[in-house]
Amino acid sequence: MERIELSIPGEVPYEIVLGQGILPFLGEELEALSVSGSLMVITDTEVGKRYLPTLKNALEKTGFQVSVVTVPSGEEAKSVQCAAEVWRAMADCKLSRDSYVLALGGGVVGDLAGFCASTFMRGLQVVQIPTTLLSMVDSSVGGKTAINLDLGKNLVGSFWQPVMVCADISLLQSLPEREWTCGCGEIVKSAVIDSPSFFDWLTSHSDGLQQRDPEVVQEAIKRCVTFKASVVTRDKNETAGVRECLNYGHTLAHAIEAFSGYGVYSHGHAVAQGMRFASRLAAGLGYCDFDFVCAQDELLDRFGLTEITLNGSSEELLALMKVDKKVRHGVLRFVLPFDYGVWEVQDLSDELVDQYLQAWLASQQH
């Protein structure tokens, strides 16, 4: 078991607990944090069937009172309607300011539970228990919470740090291949924007990660979490221009997800397309060379994050990108790579982005 501390200025430090077989001992971990009061577990229908009994037993054997809210599986749970149902359940269960919310699931559950906890009674404490590779390497760490609107993804949300993240990698062995590949997309993203050493390590251990070798998986998660922690500690609320690097590939990715319909492409697969596009933008502007673009493409291909074909226009995608949270005064902003671990956020004109979108869409037809 490994413990990675995330210490953010103005926040209580918390740990990301990483290892095998942690879930059955979560009650003891919460006792060590001096957690008291009632607990509410928020999970989804699929994860609940598999892991809720183990979690409930772990909590109840240490004397905690536990209530459970189960939401639908999938992106549809990140809705205003679903959030309202969770708030109602919190009120019905008489949660109070000393209650804790435990998010048992992937990124959707983590986002929804975190957002509802951050807003109910002006804030309840949260424990993140990620059950997917994507949520372990990314969304469970850093305090971003959100729900979707019809206009776009993650448009309503808050920054709300958890008191602990419990990443039990034994939960990943049964993860469907699509979800595994999705998480690999975020791992490649982290490697590209972190450092040459992370990118080289991932390139040399790609087979082990695909085969779900426990040691390789744990090391990959550790590297991602350590990198993200170093970013978040310097820019908690994404106001200092540091945390924006974590959005590499996401400007186009969110547009692809909205255009195609949430769930058609996994988030990681959409991010991979966004990374391909952003690297070509950067190369065209002279920021990085095409060796960088090719190396990134090759690593994405190794994980099955291949190019997709979109039956849409550049105008449609551009309009969706304009809803992106990084937009300032109506101007698109892209995280552009110069090299591994070297990047800048650039304001780009609609005309320039449209030109590259047209070329990117045309290349998919060949």
mmCIF file of C-alpha atoms in Angstrom:
data_model
loop_
_atom_site.group_PDB
_atom_site.id
_atom_site.type_symbol
_atom_site.label_atom_id
_atom_site.label_comp_id
_atom_site.label_asym_id
_atom_site.label_seq_id
_atom_site.Cartn_x
_atom_site.Cartn_y
_atom_site.Cartn_z
ATOM 1 C CA MET A 1 0.000 0.000 0.000
ATOM 2 C CA GLU A 2 1.249 3.471 -0.893
ATOM 3 C CA ARG A 3 0.132 6.851 0.391
ATOM 4 C CA ILE A 4 0.490 10.024 -1.647
ATOM 5 C CA GLU A 5 -0.241 13.263 0.196
ATOM 6 C CA LEU A 6 -1.905 16.149 -1.558
ATOM 7 C CA SER A 7 -1.310 19.372 0.353
ATOM 8 C CA ILE A 8 -3.116 22.370 -1.134
ATOM 9 C CA PRO A 9 -2.679 25.871 0.313
ATOM 10 C CA GLY A 10 -5.785 26.782 2.298
ATOM 11 C CA GLU A 11 -7.085 23.191 2.378
ATOM 12 C CA VAL A 12 -6.701 20.313 4.818
ATOM 13 C CA PRO A 13 -4.108 17.881 3.358
ATOM 14 C CA TYR A 14 -5.455 14.518 2.259
ATOM 15 C CA GLU A 15 -4.060 11.195 1.140
ATOM 16 C CA ILE A 16 -4.504 9.105 -1.959
ATOM 17 C CA VAL A 17 -4.279 5.548 -0.633
ATOM 18 C CA LEU A 18 -3.173 3.236 -3.433
ATOM 19 C CA GLY A 19 -2.794 -0.534 -3.417
ATOM 20 C CA GLN A 20 -4.401 -3.967 -3.612
ATOM 21 C CA GLY A 21 -7.322 -5.098 -1.451
ATOM 22 C CA ILE A 22 -7.979 -1.817 0.381
ATOM 23 C CA LEU A 23 -11.791 -1.735 0.156
ATOM 24 C CA PRO A 24 -12.494 -4.337 2.901
ATOM 25 C CA PHE A 25 -10.464 -2.215 5.335
ATOM 26 C CA LEU A 26 -11.941 1.175 4.502
ATOM 27 C CA GLY A 27 -13.736 1.351 7.841
ATOM 28 C CA GLU A 28 -10.408 1.290 9.659
ATOM 29 C CA GLU A 29 -9.037 3.948 7.301
ATOM 30 C CA LEU A 30 -11.983 6.227 8.109
ATOM 31 C CA GLU A 31 -11.577 5.593 11.835
ATOM 32 C CA ALA A 32 -7.945 6.663 11.525
ATOM 33 C CA LEU A 33 -9.211 9.938 10.023
ATOM 34 C CA SER A 34 -11.496 10.411 13.054
ATOM 35 C CA VAL A 35 -14.556 10.239 10.815
ATOM 36 C CA SER A 36 -17.789 10.330 12.791
ATOM 37 C CA GLY A 37 -21.405 10.870 11.910
ATOM 38 C CA SER A 38 -23.535 9.072 9.357
ATOM 39 C CA LEU A 39 -22.252 7.958 5.974
ATOM 40 C CA MET A 40 -24.006 7.998 2.616
ATOM 41 C CA VAL A 41 -22.662 5.839 -0.197
ATOM 42 C CA ILE A 42 -23.505 7.028 -3.702
ATOM 43 C CA THR A 43 -22.964 4.424 -6.399
ATOM 44 C CA ASP A 44 -24.457 3.293 -9.702
ATOM 45 C CA THR A 45 -26.468 0.222 -10.591
ATOM 46 C CA GLU A 46 -23.569 -1.754 -12.066
ATOM 47 C CA VAL A 47 -20.851 -0.899 -9.550
ATOM 48 C CA GLY A 48 -23.282 -1.347 -6.676
ATOM 49 C CA LYS A 49 -24.014 -4.948 -7.639
ATOM 50 C CA ARG A 50 -20.327 -5.806 -7.587
ATOM 51 C CA TYR A 51 -18.742 -3.810 -4.773
ATOM 52 C CA LEU A 52 -21.434 -2.316 -2.509
ATOM 53 C CA PRO A 53 -21.763 -5.413 -0.250
ATOM 54 C CA THR A 54 -18.012 -5.403 0.461
ATOM 55 C CA LEU A 55 -18.018 -1.687 1.216
ATOM 56 C CA LYS A 56 -21.112 -1.808 3.435
ATOM 57 C CA ASN A 57 -19.667 -4.694 5.413
ATOM 58 C CA ALA A 58 -16.368 -2.860 5.837
ATOM 59 C CA LEU A 59 -18.160 0.211 7.183
ATOM 60 C CA GLU A 60 -20.795 -1.471 9.343
ATOM 61 C CA LYS A 61 -18.326 -3.789 11.076
ATOM 62 C CA THR A 62 -16.551 -0.695 12.367
ATOM 63 C CA GLY A 63 -19.802 0.785 13.663
ATOM 64 C CA PHE A 64 -20.746 3.284 10.967
ATOM 65 C CA GLN A 65 -24.374 3.952 10.044
ATOM 66 C CA VAL A 66 -24.677 3.725 6.268
ATOM 67 C CA SER A 67 -27.347 4.823 3.803
ATOM 68 C CA VAL A 68 -27.123 4.170 0.063
ATOM 69 C CA VAL A 69 -28.219 6.066 -3.037
ATOM 70 C CA THR A 70 -28.022 4.229 -6.356
ATOM 71 C CA VAL A 71 -28.061 6.200 -9.611
ATOM 72 C CA PRO A 72 -28.205 4.965 -13.220
ATOM 73 C CA SER A 73 -24.980 3.838 -14.857
ATOM 74 C CA GLY A 74 -23.520 6.117 -17.487
ATOM 75 C CA GLU A 75 -23.238 9.795 -18.320
ATOM 76 C CA GLU A 76 -26.999 10.309 -17.956
ATOM 77 C CA ALA A 77 -26.505 10.353 -14.173
ATOM 78 C CA LYS A 78 -24.599 13.655 -14.420
ATOM 79 C CA SER A 79 -27.830 15.591 -14.874
ATOM 80 C CA VAL A 80 -29.681 18.290 -12.964
ATOM 81 C CA GLN A 81 -32.543 15.846 -12.413
ATOM 82 C CA CYS A 82 -30.266 13.184 -10.938
ATOM 83 C CA ALA A 83 -28.535 15.744 -8.722
ATOM 84 C CA ALA A 84 -31.926 16.873 -7.407
ATOM 85 C CA GLU A 85 -32.811 13.265 -6.567
ATOM 86 C CA VAL A 86 -29.551 12.862 -4.644
ATOM 87 C CA TRP A 87 -30.170 16.102 -2.717
ATOM 88 C CA ARG A 88 -33.657 14.863 -1.850
ATOM 89 C CA ALA A 89 -32.207 11.570 -0.588
ATOM 90 C CA MET A 90 -29.672 13.473 1.523
ATOM 91 C CA ALA A 91 -32.515 15.439 3.099
ATOM 92 C CA ASP A 92 -34.677 12.336 3.596
ATOM 93 C CA CYS A 93 -31.771 10.556 5.325
ATOM 94 C CA LYS A 94 -31.273 13.625 7.522
ATOM 95 C CA LEU A 95 -27.632 14.090 6.642
ATOM 96 C CA SER A 96 -26.008 16.842 8.687
ATOM 97 C CA ARG A 97 -22.827 18.880 8.488
ATOM 98 C CA ASP A 98 -20.850 16.077 10.166
ATOM 99 C CA SER A 99 -22.024 13.458 7.637
ATOM 100 C CA TYR A 100 -19.728 12.029 4.984
ATOM 101 C CA VAL A 101 -20.487 11.123 1.380
ATOM 102 C CA LEU A 102 -18.644 8.169 -0.156
ATOM 103 C CA ALA A 103 -18.493 8.119 -3.960
ATOM 104 C CA LEU A 104 -18.203 4.482 -5.074
ATOM 105 C CA GLY A 105 -17.839 4.357 -8.846
ATOM 106 C CA GLY A 106 -16.169 5.831 -11.868
ATOM 107 C CA GLY A 107 -15.843 9.430 -12.957
ATOM 108 C CA VAL A 108 -19.585 9.984 -13.366
ATOM 109 C CA VAL A 109 -20.395 8.922 -9.807
ATOM 110 C CA GLY A 110 -17.396 10.805 -8.447
ATOM 111 C CA ASP A 111 -18.431 14.009 -10.204
ATOM 112 C CA LEU A 112 -22.097 13.738 -9.242
ATOM 113 C CA ALA A 113 -21.497 12.734 -5.618
ATOM 114 C CA GLY A 114 -18.811 15.363 -5.166
ATOM 115 C CA PHE A 115 -21.005 18.106 -6.614
ATOM 116 C CA CYS A 116 -24.054 17.155 -4.549
ATOM 117 C CA ALA A 117 -21.949 16.933 -1.384
ATOM 118 C CA SER A 118 -20.312 20.298 -2.050
ATOM 119 C CA THR A 119 -23.687 22.026 -2.333
ATOM 120 C CA PHE A 120 -25.876 20.228 0.232
ATOM 121 C CA MET A 121 -25.902 22.248 3.474
ATOM 122 C CA ARG A 122 -23.069 24.259 1.902
ATOM 123 C CA GLY A 123 -20.729 21.322 1.973
ATOM 124 C CA LEU A 124 -20.370 17.754 3.270
ATOM 125 C CA GLN A 125 -17.071 15.884 3.408
ATOM 126 C CA VAL A 126 -16.375 13.447 0.571
ATOM 127 C CA VAL A 127 -14.368 10.239 0.246
ATOM 128 C CA GLN A 128 -13.653 9.219 -3.333
ATOM 129 C CA ILE A 129 -13.543 5.459 -4.023
ATOM 130 C CA PRO A 130 -12.793 5.224 -7.759
ATOM 131 C CA THR A 131 -13.584 1.927 -9.484
ATOM 132 C CA THR A 132 -12.312 2.656 -13.009
ATOM 133 C CA LEU A 133 -8.836 3.275 -14.347
ATOM 134 C CA LEU A 134 -9.880 6.711 -15.611
ATOM 135 C CA SER A 135 -11.178 7.844 -12.239
ATOM 136 C CA MET A 136 -8.130 6.484 -10.401
ATOM 137 C CA VAL A 137 -5.621 8.303 -12.594
ATOM 138 C CA ASP A 138 -7.573 11.522 -13.013
ATOM 139 C CA SER A 139 -11.061 12.509 -11.922
ATOM 140 C CA SER A 140 -10.984 11.339 -8.278
ATOM 141 C CA VAL A 141 -7.990 13.568 -7.508
ATOM 142 C CA GLY A 142 -8.003 17.351 -7.449
ATOM 143 C CA GLY A 143 -11.477 18.316 -6.302
ATOM 144 C CA LYS A 144 -13.250 19.076 -9.573
ATOM 145 C CA THR A 145 -16.938 18.147 -9.462
ATOM 146 C CA ALA A 146 -19.612 18.766 -12.071
ATOM 147 C CA ILE A 147 -22.827 17.842 -13.801
ATOM 148 C CA ASN A 148 -23.772 18.337 -17.445
ATOM 149 C CA LEU A 149 -26.278 20.553 -19.196
ATOM 150 C CA ASP A 150 -27.806 19.950 -22.618
ATOM 151 C CA LEU A 151 -25.450 22.630 -23.963
ATOM 152 C CA GLY A 152 -22.291 20.862 -22.881
ATOM 153 C CA LYS A 153 -20.331 18.768 -20.451
ATOM 154 C CA ASN A 154 -19.350 19.795 -16.903
ATOM 155 C CA LEU A 155 -20.911 23.251 -17.185
ATOM 156 C CA VAL A 156 -22.236 23.303 -13.598
ATOM 157 C CA GLY A 157 -19.776 22.364 -10.903
ATOM 158 C CA SER A 158 -17.516 23.256 -8.012
ATOM 159 C CA PHE A 159 -14.037 22.760 -6.636
ATOM 160 C CA TRP A 160 -14.446 20.525 -3.588
ATOM 161 C CA GLN A 161 -11.508 18.516 -2.287
ATOM 162 C CA PRO A 162 -12.137 15.051 -0.809
ATOM 163 C CA VAL A 163 -10.813 14.059 2.610
ATOM 164 C CA MET A 164 -9.370 10.869 1.135
ATOM 165 C CA VAL A 165 -9.103 8.931 -2.114
ATOM 166 C CA CYS A 166 -9.105 5.135 -1.834
ATOM 167 C CA ALA A 167 -7.723 3.605 -5.045
ATOM 168 C CA ASP A 168 -7.990 -0.182 -4.726
ATOM 169 C CA ILE A 169 -6.462 -1.504 -7.937
ATOM 170 C CA SER A 170 -7.885 -4.987 -7.361
ATOM 171 C CA LEU A 171 -11.229 -3.470 -8.433
ATOM 172 C CA LEU A 172 -9.814 -2.971 -11.932
ATOM 173 C CA GLN A 173 -9.308 -6.612 -12.865
ATOM 174 C CA SER A 174 -12.960 -6.969 -13.941
ATOM 175 C CA LEU A 175 -13.096 -3.616 -15.744
ATOM 176 C CA PRO A 176 -14.499 -3.958 -19.304
ATOM 177 C CA GLU A 177 -11.937 -3.499 -22.070
ATOM 178 C CA ARG A 178 -13.602 -0.324 -23.335
ATOM 179 C CA GLU A 179 -13.258 1.282 -19.893
ATOM 180 C CA TRP A 180 -9.669 0.099 -19.570
ATOM 181 C CA THR A 181 -8.765 1.674 -22.900
ATOM 182 C CA CYS A 182 -10.563 4.842 -21.819
ATOM 183 C CA GLY A 183 -8.301 5.144 -18.773
ATOM 184 C CA CYS A 184 -5.221 4.531 -20.882
ATOM 185 C CA GLY A 185 -6.093 7.650 -22.880
ATOM 186 C CA GLU A 186 -5.772 9.817 -19.772
ATOM 187 C CA ILE A 187 -2.536 8.051 -18.807
ATOM 188 C CA VAL A 188 -1.011 8.911 -22.193
ATOM 189 C CA LYS A 189 -2.195 12.505 -21.728
ATOM 190 C CA SER A 190 -0.501 12.717 -18.344
ATOM 191 C CA ALA A 191 2.716 11.229 -19.695
ATOM 192 C CA VAL A 192 2.857 13.707 -22.577
ATOM 193 C CA ILE A 193 2.359 16.817 -20.465
ATOM 194 C CA ASP A 194 4.377 15.622 -17.464
ATOM 195 C CA SER A 195 7.873 14.712 -18.635
ATOM 196 C CA PRO A 196 10.058 12.790 -21.099
ATOM 197 C CA SER A 197 10.781 10.220 -18.379
ATOM 198 C CA PHE A 198 7.076 9.413 -17.870
ATOM 199 C CA PHE A 199 6.510 9.171 -21.632
ATOM 200 C CA ASP A 200 9.532 6.868 -22.039
ATOM 201 C CA TRP A 201 8.429 4.719 -19.095
ATOM 202 C CA LEU A 202 4.913 4.371 -20.504
ATOM 203 C CA THR A 203 6.242 3.518 -23.959
ATOM 204 C CA SER A 204 8.406 0.737 -22.534
ATOM 205 C CA HIS A 205 5.648 -0.584 -20.237
ATOM 206 C CA SER A 206 2.672 -0.316 -22.606
ATOM 207 C CA ASP A 207 2.400 -4.100 -22.955
ATOM 208 C CA GLY A 208 2.332 -4.607 -19.188
ATOM 209 C CA LEU A 209 -0.339 -1.953 -18.786
ATOM 210 C CA GLN A 210 -2.495 -3.498 -21.506
ATOM 211 C CA GLN A 211 -2.108 -6.889 -19.811
ATOM 212 C CA ARG A 212 -3.115 -5.318 -16.479
ATOM 213 C CA ASP A 213 0.073 -6.344 -14.710
ATOM 214 C CA PRO A 214 -0.633 -5.192 -11.107
ATOM 215 C CA GLU A 215 2.823 -3.703 -10.554
ATOM 216 C CA VAL A 216 2.725 -1.777 -13.833
ATOM 217 C CA VAL A 217 -0.844 -0.618 -13.203
ATOM 218 C CA GLN A 218 0.003 0.628 -9.716
ATOM 219 C CA GLU A 219 3.095 2.445 -10.969
ATOM 220 C CA ALA A 220 1.122 4.091 -13.804
ATOM 221 C CA ILE A 221 -1.559 5.297 -11.389
ATOM 222 C CA LYS A 222 1.092 6.507 -8.944
ATOM 223 C CA ARG A 223 2.868 8.515 -11.651
ATOM 224 C CA CYS A 224 -0.399 10.088 -12.853
ATOM 225 C CA VAL A 225 -1.587 10.941 -9.356
ATOM 226 C CA THR A 226 1.794 12.325 -8.290
ATOM 227 C CA PHE A 227 1.897 14.524 -11.380
ATOM 228 C CA LYS A 228 -1.667 15.744 -10.950
ATOM 229 C CA ALA A 229 -1.067 16.446 -7.261
ATOM 230 C CA SER A 230 1.944 18.589 -8.158
ATOM 231 C CA VAL A 231 -0.235 20.597 -10.551
ATOM 232 C CA VAL A 232 -3.240 20.982 -8.256
ATOM 233 C CA THR A 233 -1.135 22.162 -5.302
ATOM 234 C CA ARG A 234 0.057 25.073 -7.452
ATOM 235 C CA ASP A 235 -3.316 25.937 -8.994
ATOM 236 C CA LYS A 236 -6.252 24.615 -6.983
ATOM 237 C CA ASN A 237 -9.005 26.508 -8.798
ATOM 238 C CA GLU A 238 -7.456 26.717 -12.278
ATOM 239 C CA THR A 239 -6.769 30.444 -11.995
ATOM 240 C CA ALA A 240 -2.958 30.530 -12.179
ATOM 241 C CA GLY A 241 -2.599 29.066 -15.674
ATOM 242 C CA VAL A 242 -0.965 25.863 -14.411
ATOM 243 C CA ARG A 243 -3.885 23.467 -14.028
ATOM 244 C CA GLU A 244 -5.077 24.146 -17.563
ATOM 245 C CA CYS A 245 -2.406 21.740 -18.810
ATOM 246 C CA LEU A 246 -4.580 18.890 -17.523
ATOM 247 C CA ASN A 247 -7.095 19.860 -20.220
ATOM 248 C CA TYR A 248 -4.722 18.821 -23.006
ATOM 249 C CA GLY A 249 -6.881 17.225 -25.700
ATOM 250 C CA HIS A 250 -10.107 18.088 -23.906
ATOM 251 C CA THR A 251 -11.278 21.070 -25.968
ATOM 252 C CA LEU A 252 -12.038 18.929 -29.001
ATOM 253 C CA ALA A 253 -12.800 15.861 -26.859
ATOM 254 C CA HIS A 254 -15.792 17.480 -25.178
ATOM 255 C CA ALA A 255 -17.058 18.669 -28.568
ATOM 256 C CA ILE A 256 -16.753 15.124 -29.966
ATOM 257 C CA GLU A 257 -18.663 13.697 -27.005
ATOM 258 C CA ALA A 258 -21.436 16.285 -27.306
ATOM 259 C CA PHE A 259 -21.672 15.928 -31.094
ATOM 260 C CA SER A 260 -21.675 12.112 -31.124
ATOM 261 C CA GLY A 261 -23.849 11.707 -28.051
ATOM 262 C CA TYR A 262 -22.373 10.934 -24.650
ATOM 263 C CA GLY A 263 -21.264 7.321 -24.467
ATOM 264 C CA VAL A 264 -20.780 6.718 -28.198
ATOM 265 C CA TYR A 265 -17.054 7.238 -27.684
ATOM 266 C CA SER A 266 -15.449 6.805 -24.294
ATOM 267 C CA HIS A 267 -14.012 9.932 -22.706
ATOM 268 C CA GLY A 268 -10.476 8.597 -23.050
ATOM 269 C CA HIS A 269 -10.973 7.819 -26.727
ATOM 270 C CA ALA A 270 -12.323 11.326 -27.309
ATOM 271 C CA VAL A 271 -9.351 12.822 -25.437
ATOM 272 C CA ALA A 272 -7.018 10.811 -27.665
ATOM 273 C CA GLN A 273 -8.588 12.458 -30.731
ATOM 274 C CA GLY A 274 -8.205 15.844 -29.070
ATOM 275 C CA MET A 275 -4.531 15.130 -28.396
ATOM 276 C CA ARG A 276 -3.957 14.128 -32.006
ATOM 277 C CA PHE A 277 -5.624 17.332 -33.175
ATOM 278 C CA ALA A 278 -3.842 19.628 -30.690
ATOM 279 C CA SER A 279 -0.435 18.162 -31.549
ATOM 280 C CA ARG A 280 -1.066 18.793 -35.245
ATOM 281 C CA LEU A 281 -2.112 22.336 -34.445
ATOM 282 C CA ALA A 282 1.120 22.780 -32.476
ATOM 283 C CA ALA A 283 3.236 21.268 -35.246
ATOM 284 C CA GLY A 284 1.578 23.435 -37.880
ATOM 285 C CA LEU A 285 2.343 26.515 -35.804
ATOM 286 C CA GLY A 286 5.963 25.445 -35.408
ATOM 287 C CA TYR A 287 5.760 24.669 -31.690
ATOM 288 C CA CYS A 288 6.612 20.961 -31.874
ATOM 289 C CA ASP A 289 8.071 18.733 -34.571
ATOM 290 C CA PHE A 290 6.317 15.896 -36.368
ATOM 291 C CA ASP A 291 8.489 13.306 -34.624
ATOM 292 C CA PHE A 292 6.617 14.291 -31.459
ATOM 293 C CA VAL A 293 3.260 13.958 -33.236
ATOM 294 C CA CYS A 294 4.171 10.529 -34.616
ATOM 295 C CA ALA A 295 5.473 9.227 -31.270
ATOM 296 C CA GLN A 296 2.286 10.315 -29.526
ATOM 297 C CA ASP A 297 0.132 8.779 -32.286
ATOM 298 C CA GLU A 298 2.045 5.510 -32.074
ATOM 299 C CA LEU A 299 1.578 5.256 -28.311
ATOM 300 C CA LEU A 300 -2.137 6.008 -28.605
ATOM 301 C CA ASP A 301 -2.435 3.332 -31.297
ATOM 302 C CA ARG A 302 -0.761 0.784 -29.005
ATOM 303 C CA PHE A 303 -3.593 1.193 -26.531
ATOM 304 C CA GLY A 304 -6.272 0.888 -29.199
ATOM 305 C CA LEU A 305 -7.013 4.619 -29.109
ATOM 306 C CA THR A 306 -7.181 4.745 -32.879
ATOM 307 C CA GLU A 307 -8.516 7.543 -35.039
ATOM 308 C CA ILE A 308 -12.270 7.850 -35.395
ATOM 309 C CA THR A 309 -14.490 9.020 -38.234
ATOM 310 C CA LEU A 310 -16.912 11.850 -37.510
ATOM 311 C CA ASN A 311 -19.745 12.598 -39.909
ATOM 312 C CA GLY A 312 -19.844 16.245 -38.984
ATOM 313 C CA SER A 313 -18.678 19.617 -40.189
ATOM 314 C CA SER A 314 -15.982 21.886 -38.838
ATOM 315 C CA GLU A 315 -18.668 24.493 -38.147
ATOM 316 C CA GLU A 316 -20.598 22.103 -35.891
ATOM 317 C CA LEU A 317 -17.509 21.116 -33.909
ATOM 318 C CA LEU A 318 -16.330 24.713 -33.661
ATOM 319 C CA ALA A 319 -19.684 25.791 -32.222
ATOM 320 C CA LEU A 320 -19.481 23.054 -29.588
ATOM 321 C CA MET A 321 -15.900 23.989 -28.702
ATOM 322 C CA LYS A 322 -17.024 27.558 -28.046
ATOM 323 C CA VAL A 323 -18.908 26.241 -25.009
ATOM 324 C CA ASP A 324 -15.604 24.982 -23.538
ATOM 325 C CA LYS A 325 -14.797 26.328 -20.063
ATOM 326 C CA LYS A 326 -11.363 27.545 -21.203
ATOM 327 C CA VAL A 327 -12.926 30.029 -23.643
ATOM 328 C CA ARG A 328 -12.159 33.627 -22.639
ATOM 329 C CA HIS A 329 -14.155 36.531 -24.115
ATOM 330 C CA GLY A 330 -15.359 34.223 -26.877
ATOM 331 C CA VAL A 331 -11.821 33.193 -27.882
ATOM 332 C CA LEU A 332 -10.822 29.515 -28.065
ATOM 333 C CA ARG A 333 -7.878 28.439 -25.921
ATOM 334 C CA PHE A 334 -5.873 25.288 -26.596
ATOM 335 C CA VAL A 335 -3.233 23.483 -24.570
ATOM 336 C CA LEU A 336 -0.471 23.078 -27.164
ATOM 337 C CA PRO A 337 2.595 20.859 -26.661
ATOM 338 C CA PHE A 338 6.114 22.027 -27.476
ATOM 339 C CA ASP A 339 7.734 18.823 -26.202
ATOM 340 C CA TYR A 340 7.156 16.236 -23.481
ATOM 341 C CA GLY A 341 6.478 18.226 -20.322
ATOM 342 C CA VAL A 342 6.586 21.553 -22.183
ATOM 343 C CA TRP A 343 3.316 23.219 -23.153
ATOM 344 C CA GLU A 344 1.507 26.548 -23.401
ATOM 345 C CA VAL A 345 -2.115 27.622 -23.439
ATOM 346 C CA GLN A 346 -2.699 29.662 -26.590
ATOM 347 C CA ASP A 347 -5.577 31.835 -27.770
ATOM 348 C CA LEU A 348 -6.460 30.794 -31.323
ATOM 349 C CA SER A 349 -8.780 32.417 -33.832
ATOM 350 C CA ASP A 350 -11.892 30.637 -35.040
ATOM 351 C CA GLU A 351 -10.549 30.860 -38.596
ATOM 352 C CA LEU A 352 -7.322 29.045 -37.726
ATOM 353 C CA VAL A 353 -9.042 26.310 -35.738
ATOM 354 C CA ASP A 354 -11.645 25.874 -38.483
ATOM 355 C CA GLN A 355 -8.879 25.472 -41.071
ATOM 356 C CA TYR A 356 -7.254 22.686 -39.069
ATOM 357 C CA LEU A 357 -10.598 21.067 -38.285
ATOM 358 C CA GLN A 358 -11.411 20.875 -41.983
ATOM 359 C CA ALA A 359 -8.048 19.255 -42.692
ATOM 360 C CA TRP A 360 -8.477 16.830 -39.773
ATOM 361 C CA LEU A 361 -11.978 15.801 -40.863
ATOM 362 C CA ALA A 362 -10.822 15.377 -44.469
ATOM 363 C CA SER A 363 -7.940 13.137 -43.371
ATOM 364 C CA GLN A 364 -10.423 10.762 -41.726
ATOM 365 C CA GLN A 365 -12.049 10.032 -45.062
ATOM 366 C CA HIS A 366 -8.885 8.481 -46.519
#
